[in-house]
mmCIF file of C-alpha atoms in Angstrom:
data_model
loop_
_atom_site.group_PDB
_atom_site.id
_atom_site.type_symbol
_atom_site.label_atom_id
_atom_site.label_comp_id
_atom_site.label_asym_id
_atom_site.label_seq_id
_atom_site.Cartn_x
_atom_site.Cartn_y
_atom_site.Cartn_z
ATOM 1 C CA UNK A 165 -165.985 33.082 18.723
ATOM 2 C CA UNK A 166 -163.864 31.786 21.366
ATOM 3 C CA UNK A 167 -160.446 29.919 21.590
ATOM 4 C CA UNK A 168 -161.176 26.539 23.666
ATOM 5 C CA UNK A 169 -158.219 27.209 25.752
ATOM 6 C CA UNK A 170 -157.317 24.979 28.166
ATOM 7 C CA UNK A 171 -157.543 25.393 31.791
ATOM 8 C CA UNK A 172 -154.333 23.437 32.866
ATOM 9 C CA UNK A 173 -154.851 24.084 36.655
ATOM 10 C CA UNK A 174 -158.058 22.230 36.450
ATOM 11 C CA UNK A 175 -158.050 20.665 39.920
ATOM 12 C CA UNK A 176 -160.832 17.934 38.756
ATOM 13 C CA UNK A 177 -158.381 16.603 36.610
ATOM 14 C CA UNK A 178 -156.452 13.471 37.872
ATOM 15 C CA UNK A 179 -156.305 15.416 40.951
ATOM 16 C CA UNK A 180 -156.967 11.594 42.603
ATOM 17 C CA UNK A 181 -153.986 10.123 40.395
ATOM 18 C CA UNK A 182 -151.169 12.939 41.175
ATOM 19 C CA UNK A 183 -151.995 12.873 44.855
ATOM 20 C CA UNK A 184 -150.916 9.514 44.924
ATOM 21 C CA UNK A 185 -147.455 10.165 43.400
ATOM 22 C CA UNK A 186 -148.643 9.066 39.820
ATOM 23 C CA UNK A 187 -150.425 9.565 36.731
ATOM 24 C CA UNK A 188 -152.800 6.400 36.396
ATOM 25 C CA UNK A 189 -154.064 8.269 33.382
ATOM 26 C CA UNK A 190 -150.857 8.096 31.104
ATOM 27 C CA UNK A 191 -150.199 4.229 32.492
ATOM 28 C CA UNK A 192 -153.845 3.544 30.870
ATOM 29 C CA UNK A 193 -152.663 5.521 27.848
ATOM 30 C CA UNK A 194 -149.395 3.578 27.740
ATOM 31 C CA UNK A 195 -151.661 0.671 27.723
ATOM 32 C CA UNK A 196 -153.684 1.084 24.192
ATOM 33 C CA UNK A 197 -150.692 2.367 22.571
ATOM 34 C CA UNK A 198 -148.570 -0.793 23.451
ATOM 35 C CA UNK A 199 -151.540 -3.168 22.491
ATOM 36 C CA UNK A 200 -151.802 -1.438 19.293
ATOM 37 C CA UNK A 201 -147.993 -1.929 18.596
ATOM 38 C CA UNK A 202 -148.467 -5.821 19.551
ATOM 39 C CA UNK A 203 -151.858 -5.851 17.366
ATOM 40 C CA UNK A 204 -149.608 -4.335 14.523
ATOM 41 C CA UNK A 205 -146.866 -6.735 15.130
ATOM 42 C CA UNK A 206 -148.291 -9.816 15.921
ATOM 43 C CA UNK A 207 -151.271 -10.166 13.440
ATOM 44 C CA UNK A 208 -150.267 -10.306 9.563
ATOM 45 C CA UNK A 209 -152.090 -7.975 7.231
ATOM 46 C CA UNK A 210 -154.924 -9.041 5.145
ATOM 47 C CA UNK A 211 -153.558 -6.869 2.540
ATOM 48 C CA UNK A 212 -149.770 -6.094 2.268
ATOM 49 C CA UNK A 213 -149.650 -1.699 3.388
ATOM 50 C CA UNK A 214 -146.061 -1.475 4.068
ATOM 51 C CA UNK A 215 -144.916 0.461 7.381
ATOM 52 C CA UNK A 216 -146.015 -1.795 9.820
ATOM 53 C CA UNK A 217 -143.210 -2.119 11.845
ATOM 54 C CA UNK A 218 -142.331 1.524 11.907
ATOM 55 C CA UNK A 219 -146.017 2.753 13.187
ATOM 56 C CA UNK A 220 -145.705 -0.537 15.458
ATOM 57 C CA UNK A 221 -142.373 1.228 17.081
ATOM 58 C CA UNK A 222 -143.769 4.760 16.777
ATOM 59 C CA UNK A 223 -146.790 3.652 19.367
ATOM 60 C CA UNK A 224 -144.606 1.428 21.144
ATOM 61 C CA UNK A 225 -141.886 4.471 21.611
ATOM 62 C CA UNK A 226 -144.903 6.357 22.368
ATOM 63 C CA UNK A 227 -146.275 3.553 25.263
ATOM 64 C CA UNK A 228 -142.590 3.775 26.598
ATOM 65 C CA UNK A 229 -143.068 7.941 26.951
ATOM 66 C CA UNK A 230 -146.266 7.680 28.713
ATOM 67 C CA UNK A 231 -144.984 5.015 31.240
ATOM 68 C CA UNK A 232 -141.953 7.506 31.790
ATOM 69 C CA UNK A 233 -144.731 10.286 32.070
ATOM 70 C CA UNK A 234 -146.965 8.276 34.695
ATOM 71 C CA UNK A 235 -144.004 8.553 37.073
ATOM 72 C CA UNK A 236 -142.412 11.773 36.373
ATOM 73 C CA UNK A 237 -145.787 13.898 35.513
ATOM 74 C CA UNK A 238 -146.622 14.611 39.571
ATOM 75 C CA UNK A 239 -142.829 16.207 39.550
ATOM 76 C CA UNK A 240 -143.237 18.649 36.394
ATOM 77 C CA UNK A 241 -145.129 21.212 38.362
ATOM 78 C CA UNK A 242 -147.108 23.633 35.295
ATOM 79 C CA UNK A 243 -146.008 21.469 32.764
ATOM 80 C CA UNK A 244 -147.362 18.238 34.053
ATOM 81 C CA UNK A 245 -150.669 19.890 34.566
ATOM 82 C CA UNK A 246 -150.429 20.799 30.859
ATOM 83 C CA UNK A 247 -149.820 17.365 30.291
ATOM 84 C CA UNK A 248 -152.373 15.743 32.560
ATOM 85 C CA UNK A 249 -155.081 17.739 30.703
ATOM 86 C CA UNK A 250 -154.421 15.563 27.640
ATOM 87 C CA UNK A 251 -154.712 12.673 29.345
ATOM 88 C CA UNK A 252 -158.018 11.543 28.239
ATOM 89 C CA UNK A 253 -157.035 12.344 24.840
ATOM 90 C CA UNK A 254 -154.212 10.534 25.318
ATOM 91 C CA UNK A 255 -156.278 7.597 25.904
ATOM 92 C CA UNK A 256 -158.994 7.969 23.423
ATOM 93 C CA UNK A 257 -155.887 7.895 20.619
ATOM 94 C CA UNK A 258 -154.436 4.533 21.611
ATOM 95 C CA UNK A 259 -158.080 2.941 21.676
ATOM 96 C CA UNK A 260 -158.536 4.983 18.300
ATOM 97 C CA UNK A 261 -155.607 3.538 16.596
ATOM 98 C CA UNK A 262 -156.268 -0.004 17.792
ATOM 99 C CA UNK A 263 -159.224 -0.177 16.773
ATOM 100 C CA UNK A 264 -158.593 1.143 13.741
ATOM 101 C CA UNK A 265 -155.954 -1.069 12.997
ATOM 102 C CA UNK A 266 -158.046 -3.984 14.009
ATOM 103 C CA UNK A 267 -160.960 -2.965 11.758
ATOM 104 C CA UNK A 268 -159.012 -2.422 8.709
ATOM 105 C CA UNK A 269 -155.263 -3.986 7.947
ATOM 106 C CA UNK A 270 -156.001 -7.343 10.620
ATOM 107 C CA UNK A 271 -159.611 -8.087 9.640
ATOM 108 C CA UNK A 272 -160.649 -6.511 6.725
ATOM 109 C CA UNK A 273 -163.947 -5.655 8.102
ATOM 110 C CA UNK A 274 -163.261 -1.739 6.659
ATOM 111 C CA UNK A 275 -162.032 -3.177 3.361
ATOM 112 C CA UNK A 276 -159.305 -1.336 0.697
ATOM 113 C CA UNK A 277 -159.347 0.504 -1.206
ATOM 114 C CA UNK A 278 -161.804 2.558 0.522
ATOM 115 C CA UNK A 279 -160.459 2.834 3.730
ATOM 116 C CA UNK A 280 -157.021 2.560 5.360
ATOM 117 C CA UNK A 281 -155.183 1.553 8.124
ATOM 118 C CA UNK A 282 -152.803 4.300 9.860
ATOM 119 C CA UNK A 283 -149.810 2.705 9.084
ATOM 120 C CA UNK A 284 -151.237 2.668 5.516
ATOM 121 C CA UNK A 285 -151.191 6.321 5.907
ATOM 122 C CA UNK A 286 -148.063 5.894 7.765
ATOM 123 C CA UNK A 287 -146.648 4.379 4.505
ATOM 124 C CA UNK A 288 -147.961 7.334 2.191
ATOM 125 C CA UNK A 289 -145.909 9.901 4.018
ATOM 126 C CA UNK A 290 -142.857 7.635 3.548
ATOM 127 C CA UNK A 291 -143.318 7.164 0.201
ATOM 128 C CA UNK A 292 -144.824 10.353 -1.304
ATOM 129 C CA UNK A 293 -142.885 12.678 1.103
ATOM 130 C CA UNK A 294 -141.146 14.484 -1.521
ATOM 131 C CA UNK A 295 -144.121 15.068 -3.107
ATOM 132 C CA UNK A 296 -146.365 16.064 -0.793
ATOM 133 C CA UNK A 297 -143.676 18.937 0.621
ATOM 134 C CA UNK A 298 -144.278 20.513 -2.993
ATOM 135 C CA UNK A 299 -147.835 20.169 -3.228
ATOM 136 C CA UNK A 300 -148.058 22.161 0.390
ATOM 137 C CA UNK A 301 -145.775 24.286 -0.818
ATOM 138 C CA UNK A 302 -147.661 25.207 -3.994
ATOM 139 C CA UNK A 303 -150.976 25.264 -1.768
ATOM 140 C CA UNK A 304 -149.404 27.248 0.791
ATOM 141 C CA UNK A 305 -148.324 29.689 -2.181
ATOM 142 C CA UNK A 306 -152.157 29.736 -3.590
ATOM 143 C CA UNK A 307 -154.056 30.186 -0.331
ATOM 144 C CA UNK A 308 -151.888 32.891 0.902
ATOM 145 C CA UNK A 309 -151.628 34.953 -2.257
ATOM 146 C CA UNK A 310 -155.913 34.318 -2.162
ATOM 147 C CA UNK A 311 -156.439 34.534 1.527
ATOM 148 C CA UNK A 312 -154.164 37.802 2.439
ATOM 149 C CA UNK A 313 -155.591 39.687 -0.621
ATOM 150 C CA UNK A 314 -159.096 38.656 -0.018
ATOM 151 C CA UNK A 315 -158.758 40.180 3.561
ATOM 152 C CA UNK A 316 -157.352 42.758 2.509
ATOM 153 C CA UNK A 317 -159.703 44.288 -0.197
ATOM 154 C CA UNK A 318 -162.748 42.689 2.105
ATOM 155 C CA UNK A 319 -161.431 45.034 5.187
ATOM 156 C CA UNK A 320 -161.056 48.607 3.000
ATOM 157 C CA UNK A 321 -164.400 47.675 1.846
ATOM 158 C CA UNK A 322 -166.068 46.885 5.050
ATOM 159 C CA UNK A 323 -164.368 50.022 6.648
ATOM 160 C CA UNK A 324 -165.800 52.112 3.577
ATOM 161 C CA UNK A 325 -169.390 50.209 3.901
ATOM 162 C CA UNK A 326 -169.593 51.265 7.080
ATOM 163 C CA UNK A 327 -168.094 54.835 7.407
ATOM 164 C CA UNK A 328 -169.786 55.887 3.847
ATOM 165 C CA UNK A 329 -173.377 55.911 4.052
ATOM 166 C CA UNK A 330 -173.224 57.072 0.129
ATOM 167 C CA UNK A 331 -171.267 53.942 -0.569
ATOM 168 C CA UNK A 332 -173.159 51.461 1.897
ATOM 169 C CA UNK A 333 -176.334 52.319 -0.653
ATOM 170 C CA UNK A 334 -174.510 50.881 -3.878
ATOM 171 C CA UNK A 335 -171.869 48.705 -2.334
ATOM 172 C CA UNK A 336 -174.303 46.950 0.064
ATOM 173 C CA UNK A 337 -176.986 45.951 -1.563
ATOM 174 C CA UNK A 338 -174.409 44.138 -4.361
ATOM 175 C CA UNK A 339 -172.791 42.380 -1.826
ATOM 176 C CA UNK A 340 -175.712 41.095 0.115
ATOM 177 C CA UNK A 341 -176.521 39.795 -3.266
ATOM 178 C CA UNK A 342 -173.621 37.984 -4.560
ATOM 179 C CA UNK A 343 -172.568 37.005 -0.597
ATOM 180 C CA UNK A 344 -174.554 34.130 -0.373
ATOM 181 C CA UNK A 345 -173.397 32.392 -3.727
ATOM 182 C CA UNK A 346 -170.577 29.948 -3.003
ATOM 183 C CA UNK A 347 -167.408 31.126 -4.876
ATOM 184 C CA UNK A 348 -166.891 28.351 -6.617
ATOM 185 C CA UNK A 349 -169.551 29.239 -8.979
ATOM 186 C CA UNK A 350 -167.617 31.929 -10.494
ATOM 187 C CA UNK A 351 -165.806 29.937 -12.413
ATOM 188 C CA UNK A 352 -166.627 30.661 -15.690
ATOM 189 C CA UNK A 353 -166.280 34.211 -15.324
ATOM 190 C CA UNK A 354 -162.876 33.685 -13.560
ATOM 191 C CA UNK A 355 -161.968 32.084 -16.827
ATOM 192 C CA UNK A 356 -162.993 34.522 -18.830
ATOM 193 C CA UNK A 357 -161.515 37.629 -16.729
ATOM 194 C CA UNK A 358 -158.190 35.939 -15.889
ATOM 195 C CA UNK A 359 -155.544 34.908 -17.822
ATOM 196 C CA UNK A 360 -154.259 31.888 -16.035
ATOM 197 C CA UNK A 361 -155.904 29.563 -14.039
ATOM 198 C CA UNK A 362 -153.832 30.248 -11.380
ATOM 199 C CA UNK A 363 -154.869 33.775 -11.343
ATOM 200 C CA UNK A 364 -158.275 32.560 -11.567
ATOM 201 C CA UNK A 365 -157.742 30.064 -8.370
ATOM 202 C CA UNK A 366 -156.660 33.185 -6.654
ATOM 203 C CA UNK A 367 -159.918 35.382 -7.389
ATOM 204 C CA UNK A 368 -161.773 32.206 -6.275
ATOM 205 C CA UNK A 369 -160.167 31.239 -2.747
ATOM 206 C CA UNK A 370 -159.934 35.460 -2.481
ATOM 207 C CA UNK A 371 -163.544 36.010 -2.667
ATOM 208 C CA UNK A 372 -164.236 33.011 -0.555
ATOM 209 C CA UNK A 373 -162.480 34.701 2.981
ATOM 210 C CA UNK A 374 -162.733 38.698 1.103
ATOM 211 C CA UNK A 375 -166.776 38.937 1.829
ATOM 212 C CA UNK A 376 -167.190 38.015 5.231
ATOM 213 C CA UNK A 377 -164.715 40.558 6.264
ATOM 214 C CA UNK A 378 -166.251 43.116 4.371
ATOM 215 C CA UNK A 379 -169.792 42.155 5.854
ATOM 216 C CA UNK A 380 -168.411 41.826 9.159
ATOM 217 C CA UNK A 381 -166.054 44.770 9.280
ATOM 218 C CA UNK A 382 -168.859 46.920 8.220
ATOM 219 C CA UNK A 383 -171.001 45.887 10.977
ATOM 220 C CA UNK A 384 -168.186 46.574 13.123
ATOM 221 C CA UNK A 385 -168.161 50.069 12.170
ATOM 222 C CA UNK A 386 -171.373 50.175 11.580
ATOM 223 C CA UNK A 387 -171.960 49.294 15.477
ATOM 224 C CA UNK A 388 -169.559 51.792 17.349
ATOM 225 C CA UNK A 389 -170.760 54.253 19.632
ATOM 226 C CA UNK A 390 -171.502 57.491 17.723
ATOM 227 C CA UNK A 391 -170.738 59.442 21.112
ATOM 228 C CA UNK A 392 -167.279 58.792 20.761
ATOM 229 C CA UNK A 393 -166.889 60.349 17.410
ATOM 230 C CA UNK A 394 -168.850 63.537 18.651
ATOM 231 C CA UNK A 395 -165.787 63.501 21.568
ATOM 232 C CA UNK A 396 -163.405 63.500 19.179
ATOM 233 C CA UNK A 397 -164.853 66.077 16.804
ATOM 234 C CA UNK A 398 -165.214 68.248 19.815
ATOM 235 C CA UNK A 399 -161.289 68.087 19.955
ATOM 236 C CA UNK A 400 -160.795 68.588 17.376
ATOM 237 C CA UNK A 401 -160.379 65.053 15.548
ATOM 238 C CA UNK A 402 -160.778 65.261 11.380
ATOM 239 C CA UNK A 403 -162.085 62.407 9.514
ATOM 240 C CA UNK A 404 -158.761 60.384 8.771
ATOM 241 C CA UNK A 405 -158.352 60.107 12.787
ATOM 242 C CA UNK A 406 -161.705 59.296 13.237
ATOM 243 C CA UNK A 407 -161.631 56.480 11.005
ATOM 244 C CA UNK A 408 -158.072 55.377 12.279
ATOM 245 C CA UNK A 409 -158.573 56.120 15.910
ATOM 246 C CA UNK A 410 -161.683 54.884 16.551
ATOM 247 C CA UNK A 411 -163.246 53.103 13.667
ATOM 248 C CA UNK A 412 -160.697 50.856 12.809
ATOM 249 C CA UNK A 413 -160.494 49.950 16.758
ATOM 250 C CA UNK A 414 -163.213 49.418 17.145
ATOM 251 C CA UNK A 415 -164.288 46.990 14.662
ATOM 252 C CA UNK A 416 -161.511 44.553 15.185
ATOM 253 C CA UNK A 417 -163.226 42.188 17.183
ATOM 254 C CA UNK A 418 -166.282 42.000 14.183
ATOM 255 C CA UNK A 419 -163.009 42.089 11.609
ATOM 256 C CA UNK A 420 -161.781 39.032 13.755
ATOM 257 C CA UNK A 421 -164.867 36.861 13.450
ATOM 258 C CA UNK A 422 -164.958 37.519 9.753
ATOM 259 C CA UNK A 423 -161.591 36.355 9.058
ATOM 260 C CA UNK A 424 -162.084 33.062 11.007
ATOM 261 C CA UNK A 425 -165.374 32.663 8.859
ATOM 262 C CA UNK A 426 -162.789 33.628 5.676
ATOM 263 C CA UNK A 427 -160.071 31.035 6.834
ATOM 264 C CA UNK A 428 -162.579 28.082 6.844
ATOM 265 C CA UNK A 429 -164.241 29.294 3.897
ATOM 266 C CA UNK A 430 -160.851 29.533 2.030
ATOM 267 C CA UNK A 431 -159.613 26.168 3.071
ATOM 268 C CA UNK A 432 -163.087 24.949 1.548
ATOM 269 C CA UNK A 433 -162.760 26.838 -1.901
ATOM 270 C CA UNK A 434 -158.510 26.125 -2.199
ATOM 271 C CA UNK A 435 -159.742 22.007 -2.779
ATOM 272 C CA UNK A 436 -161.384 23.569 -6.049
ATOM 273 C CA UNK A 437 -159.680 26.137 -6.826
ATOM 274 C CA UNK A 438 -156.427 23.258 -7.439
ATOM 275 C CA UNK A 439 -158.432 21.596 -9.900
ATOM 276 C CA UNK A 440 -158.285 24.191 -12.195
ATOM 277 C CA UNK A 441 -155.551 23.289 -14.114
ATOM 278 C CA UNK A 442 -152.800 23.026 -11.052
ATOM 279 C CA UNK A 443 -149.509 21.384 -11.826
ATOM 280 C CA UNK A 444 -149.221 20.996 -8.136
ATOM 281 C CA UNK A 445 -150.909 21.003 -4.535
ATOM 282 C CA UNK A 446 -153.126 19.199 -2.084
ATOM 283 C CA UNK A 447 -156.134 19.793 -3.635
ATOM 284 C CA UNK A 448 -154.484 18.519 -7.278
ATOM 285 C CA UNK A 449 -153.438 15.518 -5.540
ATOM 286 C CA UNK A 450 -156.233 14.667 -4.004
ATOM 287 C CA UNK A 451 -158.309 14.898 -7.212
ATOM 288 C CA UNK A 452 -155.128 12.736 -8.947
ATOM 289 C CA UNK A 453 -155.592 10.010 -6.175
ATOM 290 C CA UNK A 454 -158.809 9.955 -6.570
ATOM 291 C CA UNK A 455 -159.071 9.402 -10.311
ATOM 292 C CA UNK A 456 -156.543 5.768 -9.422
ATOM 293 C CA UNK A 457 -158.795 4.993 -6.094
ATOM 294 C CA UNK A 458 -155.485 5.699 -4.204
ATOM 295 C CA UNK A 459 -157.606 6.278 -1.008
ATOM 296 C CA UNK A 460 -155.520 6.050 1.771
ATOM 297 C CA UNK A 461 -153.380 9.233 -0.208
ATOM 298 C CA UNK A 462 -156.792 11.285 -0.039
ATOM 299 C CA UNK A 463 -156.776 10.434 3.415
ATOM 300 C CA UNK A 464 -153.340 11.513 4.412
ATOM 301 C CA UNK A 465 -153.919 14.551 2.602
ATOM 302 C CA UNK A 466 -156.805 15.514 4.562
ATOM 303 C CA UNK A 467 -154.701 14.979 7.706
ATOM 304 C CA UNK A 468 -152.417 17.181 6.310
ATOM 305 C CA UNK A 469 -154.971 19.851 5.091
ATOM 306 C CA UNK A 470 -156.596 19.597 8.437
ATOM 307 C CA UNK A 471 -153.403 19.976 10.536
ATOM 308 C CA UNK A 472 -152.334 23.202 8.337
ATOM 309 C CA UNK A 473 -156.023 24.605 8.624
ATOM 310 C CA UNK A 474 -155.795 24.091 12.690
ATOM 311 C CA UNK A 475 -152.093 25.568 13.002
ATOM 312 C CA UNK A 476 -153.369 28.911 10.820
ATOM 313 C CA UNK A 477 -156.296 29.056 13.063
ATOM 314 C CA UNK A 478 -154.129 28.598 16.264
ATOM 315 C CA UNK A 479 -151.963 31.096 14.746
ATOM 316 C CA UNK A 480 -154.697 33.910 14.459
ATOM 317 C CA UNK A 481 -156.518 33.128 17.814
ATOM 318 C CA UNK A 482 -152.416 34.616 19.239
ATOM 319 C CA UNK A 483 -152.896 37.253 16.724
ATOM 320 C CA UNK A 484 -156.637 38.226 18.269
ATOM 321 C CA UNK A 485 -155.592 38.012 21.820
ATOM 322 C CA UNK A 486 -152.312 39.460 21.323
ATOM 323 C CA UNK A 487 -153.984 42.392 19.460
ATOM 324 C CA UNK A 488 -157.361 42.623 21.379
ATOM 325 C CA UNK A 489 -155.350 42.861 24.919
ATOM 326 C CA UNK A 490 -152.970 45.238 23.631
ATOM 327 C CA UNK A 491 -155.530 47.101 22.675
ATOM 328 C CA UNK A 492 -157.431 47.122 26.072
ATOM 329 C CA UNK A 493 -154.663 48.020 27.252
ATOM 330 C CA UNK A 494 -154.622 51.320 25.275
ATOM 331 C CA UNK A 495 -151.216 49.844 23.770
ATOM 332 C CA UNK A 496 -153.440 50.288 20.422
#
């Protein structure tokens, strides 16, 4: 698994637009934003959503930042290359949110309650701000308490799976069995081993990310050259450093690809797991929006959900490079 990092020196990238003193691609950008601040503005609503004229002056702020861009973008050396790589992005948002806007408040065509326009979204986080800053805070609380546990048992397991070959005979065979079935079907038994559902949500979302870091951890150590640990027993090297030293090291980049599989997996189970009795959290509130066909809440929820699941993910591609060069590096 690789991070789709950007190459921001990418010559073939408005190269034609910055040589001639301006960035044609951010003017086109600043175009679809502005017409979707005039759509929002000048057509009424088929259905009163409320925030029109705030989203209409967040694109039109917006058109006015690309314009500014488009001149100043040749000047800003690395940072308008950065810049310039987002420029068809850029572009594909403003002719996303006009159309969008079109389709749903203006026409009707994508009718409520089942779908909504942004500014209807717009509107939600206005509204139900308060709210919606304790339900991530109470997800936040669940998924990490699940997540960082799950890892955490799943690793010493996957280490022991594949140092032990004693314990890979029992151990293995269990989990290849119980791997495949999705968490959430351990309900029940949750219920019956735990005393709260929260305690329960937390076996759930733990088990979801705990297995495919044992599975891949163990194939990790599983995998490692056995000539190293005959080097090291040579000097001298007991078990502990073996397993420390080399083992551990060694498996990272396997550990790594089962903790992205976890993260996803996690995110998944943490919508059920908050319908288990949760006072709070995303996944409560989506189920609690759902039950009133408050649709365009779902949807701003998912935005949310979606922009914490990318940050975390962001967040542990730095940890695996950071980590994974240090330790070709010998820093590690």
């Amino acid at each position: 698994m690789t991070d789709a990092a950007p190459t921001f020196v990418d010559d073939r990238i408005d190269t034609l637009s910055l040589r001639q003193g301006v960035w044609t691609t951010g003017f086109i950008a600043a175009l679809f934003w502005a017409l979707t601040a005039i759509v929002t503005v000048a057509l009424p609503d088929v259905i009163a959503w409320g925030s029109g004229p705030l989203f209409a002056a967040i694109m039109a702020a917006g058109a006015i930042a690309l314009v500014a861009l488009g001149f100043a973008v040749p000047r800003l050396g690395a940072t308008g290359a950065k810049i310039t790589y987002y420029g068809p992005w850029l572009i594909a948002l403003g002719v996303w949110f006009l159309l969008w806007e079109y389709t749903t408040a203006k026409t009707g065509w994508l009718p409520k309650p089942f779908f909504s326009p942004p500014h209807g979204l717009l509107n939600v986080y206005v509204v139900e701000w308060q709210r919606l800053l304790i339900c991530i805070a109470y997800s936040l609380r669940l998924w990490g308490l699940g997540f960082f546990s799950g890892i955490a048992v799943g690793f010493v397991i996957g280490v022991a799976l594949g140092w032990s070959v004693r314990f890979n005979y029992w151990a293995m065979p269990v989990l290849k069995l119980i791997g495949p079935v999705p968490a959430t079907a351990w309900i029940p038994a949750a219920f019956y081993f735990f005393p709260t559902t929260f305690d329960a949500s937390i076996f759930i979302v733990a088990l979801s990310c705990g297995i495919p870091v044992a599975i891949l951890t163990a194939s990790g150590v599983a995998s490692v050259n056995k000539a190293y640990y005959d080097v090291a027993r040579t000097l001298g090297a007991d078990a502990r450093y073996l397993i420390l030293r080399i083992a551990i090291p060694a498996s990272l980049p396997h550990t790594f690809v089962g903790l992205f599989m976890g993260l996803y997996y996690s995110f998944a189970v943490l919508v059920v797991a908050e319908m288990l009795g949760a006072r709070y959290g995303l996944g409560w509130y989506i189920q609690f929006q759902t039950a009133y066909s408050g649709y365009a809440n779902v949807y701003a929820t998912i935005v949310i959900m979606a922009l914490l699941c990318s940050g975390i993910v962001k967040l542990l591609f730095v940890a695996r490079d950071r980590l994974l060069t240090g330790q070709e590096r010998g820093l590690i």
